[in-house]
């Protein structure tokens, strides 16, 4: 793992929470990211579920350099290229597309692919990846799944995503093999509510 990768993973781990953002409009990107920052969460994952994703990432990187910005739901090599060109500092996917993983890593950008089985974990380990997205976390067994995976894969840290909210956030963060959790519950249209939910998540994380 390169020093750059280590720095990104360390920043994600310190934040503990990755808000997952689906942008409908590019102009919403910076105000929303600023609200996350003001709520105490300096990381965001902008998903490639809309046409606004790449431009939104670029806008946040330009206006809020203190924000760590990743691209999420990256399913194709074309999306990966657009994410990297827009300035994404890390790339997340719900699954493990080998071509996407190889392209992102070749560009020198940290990749967090999604896994749901031991076989997928081992395939990621062969590529030198040690930080993986467990998705969909709650459907897969949540805390019980993480505990089961900790034994055979002590070198892996997970970013569980899917079904996580303020109600179970603390339980996930208490698992020794969890680097951070991903979730969209704090991402609302009302920016004051975004700040409040981020502050609540921050308090939960630090108590």
Short mmCIF file of C-alpha atoms in Angstrom, two decimals:
data_model
loop_
_atom_site.label_atom_id
_atom_site.label_comp_id
_atom_site.label_asym_id
_atom_site.label_seq_id
_atom_site.Cartn_x
_atom_site.Cartn_y
_atom_site.Cartn_z
CA UNK A 1 0.00 0.00 0.00
CA UNK A 2 1.40 3.36 -1.03
CA UNK A 3 1.78 6.32 1.32
CA UNK A 4 -0.98 8.10 -0.58
CA UNK A 5 -3.36 5.19 -0.10
CA UNK A 6 -2.49 5.02 3.59
CA UNK A 7 -3.24 8.72 4.03
CA UNK A 8 -6.65 8.37 2.37
CA UNK A 9 -7.59 5.31 4.43
CA UNK A 10 -6.38 7.04 7.60
CA UNK A 11 -8.57 10.08 6.87
CA UNK A 12 -11.57 7.83 6.23
CA UNK A 13 -10.89 5.96 9.46
CA UNK A 14 -10.64 9.16 11.48
CA UNK A 15 -13.93 10.39 10.07
CA UNK A 16 -15.55 7.01 10.74
CA UNK A 17 -18.56 7.88 8.57
CA UNK A 18 -18.84 8.28 4.80
CA UNK A 19 -22.02 10.11 3.80
CA UNK A 20 -23.30 8.71 0.50
CA UNK A 21 -24.60 11.48 -1.75
CA UNK A 22 -26.86 11.21 -4.79
CA UNK A 23 -26.74 14.57 -6.55
CA UNK A 24 -29.62 15.57 -8.78
CA UNK A 25 -28.14 19.00 -9.51
CA UNK A 26 -24.51 20.10 -9.71
CA UNK A 27 -25.31 23.35 -7.93
CA UNK A 28 -26.33 21.42 -4.81
CA UNK A 29 -22.91 19.78 -4.45
CA UNK A 30 -20.96 22.49 -2.63
CA UNK A 31 -23.72 23.63 -0.22
CA UNK A 32 -24.37 20.01 0.76
CA UNK A 33 -20.68 19.24 1.23
CA UNK A 34 -20.28 22.40 3.29
CA UNK A 35 -23.17 21.32 5.53
CA UNK A 36 -21.48 17.93 6.05
CA UNK A 37 -18.26 19.70 7.02
CA UNK A 38 -20.06 22.04 9.40
CA UNK A 39 -21.70 19.00 10.97
CA UNK A 40 -18.29 17.47 11.67
CA UNK A 41 -17.94 14.99 8.80
CA UNK A 42 -15.15 15.89 6.34
CA UNK A 43 -15.74 13.01 3.88
CA UNK A 44 -18.29 12.46 1.13
CA UNK A 45 -18.97 9.77 -1.45
CA UNK A 46 -20.75 11.14 -4.52
CA UNK A 47 -22.48 8.31 -6.33
CA UNK A 48 -22.52 7.85 -10.08
CA UNK A 49 -26.28 7.31 -10.06
CA UNK A 50 -26.93 10.64 -11.76
CA UNK A 51 -25.41 12.73 -14.53
CA UNK A 52 -24.36 15.35 -11.96
CA UNK A 53 -21.80 13.13 -10.21
CA UNK A 54 -18.56 14.01 -12.01
CA UNK A 55 -19.22 17.75 -12.14
CA UNK A 56 -20.36 17.66 -8.50
CA UNK A 57 -17.12 16.03 -7.41
CA UNK A 58 -15.10 18.58 -9.35
CA UNK A 59 -17.02 21.46 -7.77
CA UNK A 60 -16.48 20.16 -4.23
CA UNK A 61 -12.78 19.59 -4.84
CA UNK A 62 -12.44 23.11 -6.22
CA UNK A 63 -14.45 24.96 -3.55
CA UNK A 64 -13.79 22.83 -0.45
CA UNK A 65 -10.25 21.46 -0.63
CA UNK A 66 -10.45 20.36 3.02
CA UNK A 67 -13.14 17.82 2.08
CA UNK A 68 -12.13 14.26 1.18
CA UNK A 69 -14.27 13.37 -1.83
CA UNK A 70 -14.78 9.96 -3.33
CA UNK A 71 -16.85 8.58 -6.19
CA UNK A 72 -19.38 5.86 -5.44
CA UNK A 73 -21.47 3.32 -7.36
CA UNK A 74 -18.74 3.16 -10.00
CA UNK A 75 -19.80 0.26 -12.21
CA UNK A 76 -17.86 0.74 -15.46
CA UNK A 77 -14.40 1.71 -16.65
CA UNK A 78 -15.97 4.79 -18.27
CA UNK A 79 -17.41 5.92 -14.94
CA UNK A 80 -14.09 5.22 -13.25
CA UNK A 81 -12.27 7.37 -15.80
CA UNK A 82 -14.80 10.19 -15.33
CA UNK A 83 -14.46 9.94 -11.55
CA UNK A 84 -10.69 10.14 -11.69
CA UNK A 85 -10.76 13.03 -14.17
CA UNK A 86 -13.16 14.93 -11.90
CA UNK A 87 -10.69 14.69 -9.02
CA UNK A 88 -12.17 11.86 -6.94
CA UNK A 89 -9.68 10.95 -4.21
CA UNK A 90 -11.01 7.41 -3.80
CA UNK A 91 -13.42 5.18 -5.71
CA UNK A 92 -16.09 2.91 -4.25
CA UNK A 93 -18.15 0.22 -5.98
CA UNK A 94 -20.98 -2.04 -4.81
CA UNK A 95 -19.25 -5.03 -6.40
CA UNK A 96 -15.87 -6.22 -7.61
CA UNK A 97 -15.50 -5.58 -11.33
CA UNK A 98 -11.92 -6.58 -12.12
CA UNK A 99 -11.50 -4.14 -15.01
CA UNK A 100 -12.73 -1.23 -12.92
CA UNK A 101 -10.48 -2.16 -10.01
CA UNK A 102 -7.42 -2.51 -12.22
CA UNK A 103 -8.08 0.80 -13.98
CA UNK A 104 -8.51 2.74 -10.76
CA UNK A 105 -5.43 1.23 -9.14
CA UNK A 106 -3.38 1.84 -12.29
CA UNK A 107 -4.31 5.53 -12.01
CA UNK A 108 -2.91 5.57 -8.47
CA UNK A 109 -6.28 6.08 -6.80
CA UNK A 110 -7.47 4.01 -3.80
CA UNK A 111 -10.27 1.59 -4.71
CA UNK A 112 -12.79 0.19 -2.24
CA UNK A 113 -14.69 -2.58 -4.06
CA UNK A 114 -17.81 -4.19 -2.70
CA UNK A 115 -17.72 -7.75 -1.38
CA UNK A 116 -20.37 -10.09 -0.06
CA UNK A 117 -18.55 -13.45 0.15
CA UNK A 118 -15.24 -14.91 1.35
CA UNK A 119 -14.32 -15.69 -2.26
CA UNK A 120 -14.65 -12.03 -3.22
CA UNK A 121 -12.58 -11.03 -0.21
CA UNK A 122 -9.81 -13.41 -1.24
CA UNK A 123 -9.88 -12.13 -4.82
CA UNK A 124 -9.44 -8.60 -3.46
CA UNK A 125 -6.58 -9.73 -1.23
CA UNK A 126 -4.81 -11.14 -4.29
CA UNK A 127 -4.93 -7.65 -5.78
CA UNK A 128 -3.36 -6.25 -2.63
CA UNK A 129 -6.57 -4.63 -1.37
CA UNK A 130 -7.15 -4.57 2.38
CA UNK A 131 -10.03 -2.08 2.66
CA UNK A 132 -13.30 -3.42 1.27
CA UNK A 133 -16.94 -2.37 1.21
CA UNK A 134 -19.28 -4.91 2.79
CA UNK A 135 -22.51 -4.51 0.84
CA UNK A 136 -25.39 -4.75 1.50
CA UNK A 137 -24.26 -4.99 5.10
CA UNK A 138 -27.50 -5.53 7.01
CA UNK A 139 -28.87 -8.00 4.45
CA UNK A 140 -25.64 -10.00 4.71
CA UNK A 141 -25.93 -10.32 8.48
CA UNK A 142 -24.47 -7.03 9.65
CA UNK A 143 -22.53 -7.29 12.89
CA UNK A 144 -22.69 -11.10 12.90
CA UNK A 145 -21.17 -11.20 9.42
CA UNK A 146 -18.35 -8.85 10.41
CA UNK A 147 -17.56 -10.93 13.49
CA UNK A 148 -17.50 -14.09 11.39
CA UNK A 149 -15.12 -12.53 8.86
CA UNK A 150 -12.74 -11.16 11.49
CA UNK A 151 -11.30 -14.60 12.26
CA UNK A 152 -10.14 -15.76 8.82
CA UNK A 153 -9.41 -12.24 7.50
CA UNK A 154 -7.77 -10.24 10.31
CA UNK A 155 -5.86 -8.14 7.77
CA UNK A 156 -9.04 -6.75 6.18
CA UNK A 157 -10.88 -3.60 7.20
CA UNK A 158 -14.43 -3.12 6.03
CA UNK A 159 -16.63 -0.18 5.16
CA UNK A 160 -20.09 -1.70 5.75
CA UNK A 161 -22.83 0.06 3.83
CA UNK A 162 -26.52 -0.68 3.42
CA UNK A 163 -29.07 -0.49 6.20
CA UNK A 164 -26.92 1.57 8.56
CA UNK A 165 -28.39 4.53 10.43
CA UNK A 166 -27.94 6.44 13.67
CA UNK A 167 -29.66 3.58 15.52
CA UNK A 168 -26.99 0.96 14.73
CA UNK A 169 -24.02 3.16 13.86
CA UNK A 170 -22.26 2.67 17.19
CA UNK A 171 -22.54 -1.12 17.03
CA UNK A 172 -20.82 -1.16 13.65
CA UNK A 173 -18.07 1.25 14.65
CA UNK A 174 -17.28 -0.91 17.69
CA UNK A 175 -16.23 -3.82 15.46
CA UNK A 176 -12.46 -4.11 15.26
CA UNK A 177 -12.52 -4.79 11.51
CA UNK A 178 -14.61 -1.73 10.59
CA UNK A 179 -12.69 1.25 9.24
CA UNK A 180 -15.79 3.40 8.70
CA UNK A 181 -19.44 3.02 7.76
CA UNK A 182 -21.21 4.33 4.70
CA UNK A 183 -24.74 5.67 4.76
CA UNK A 184 -27.14 8.20 3.34
CA UNK A 185 -29.36 8.83 6.34
CA UNK A 186 -27.78 12.19 7.11
CA UNK A 187 -28.06 13.43 3.51
CA UNK A 188 -31.30 15.45 3.35
CA UNK A 189 -32.65 18.29 1.23
CA UNK A 190 -32.80 20.59 4.27
CA UNK A 191 -29.22 21.65 4.99
CA UNK A 192 -29.96 22.48 8.63
CA UNK A 193 -31.16 18.89 9.02
CA UNK A 194 -27.97 17.66 7.35
CA UNK A 195 -25.90 19.56 9.91
CA UNK A 196 -28.01 18.24 12.78
CA UNK A 197 -27.82 14.62 11.65
CA UNK A 198 -24.08 14.88 11.04
CA UNK A 199 -23.56 16.36 14.49
CA UNK A 200 -25.64 13.53 15.97
CA UNK A 201 -23.58 10.92 14.08
CA UNK A 202 -20.37 12.62 15.19
CA UNK A 203 -21.52 12.48 18.83
CA UNK A 204 -22.45 8.80 18.53
CA UNK A 205 -19.09 8.01 17.01
CA UNK A 206 -17.19 9.77 19.76
CA UNK A 207 -19.10 8.56 22.82
#
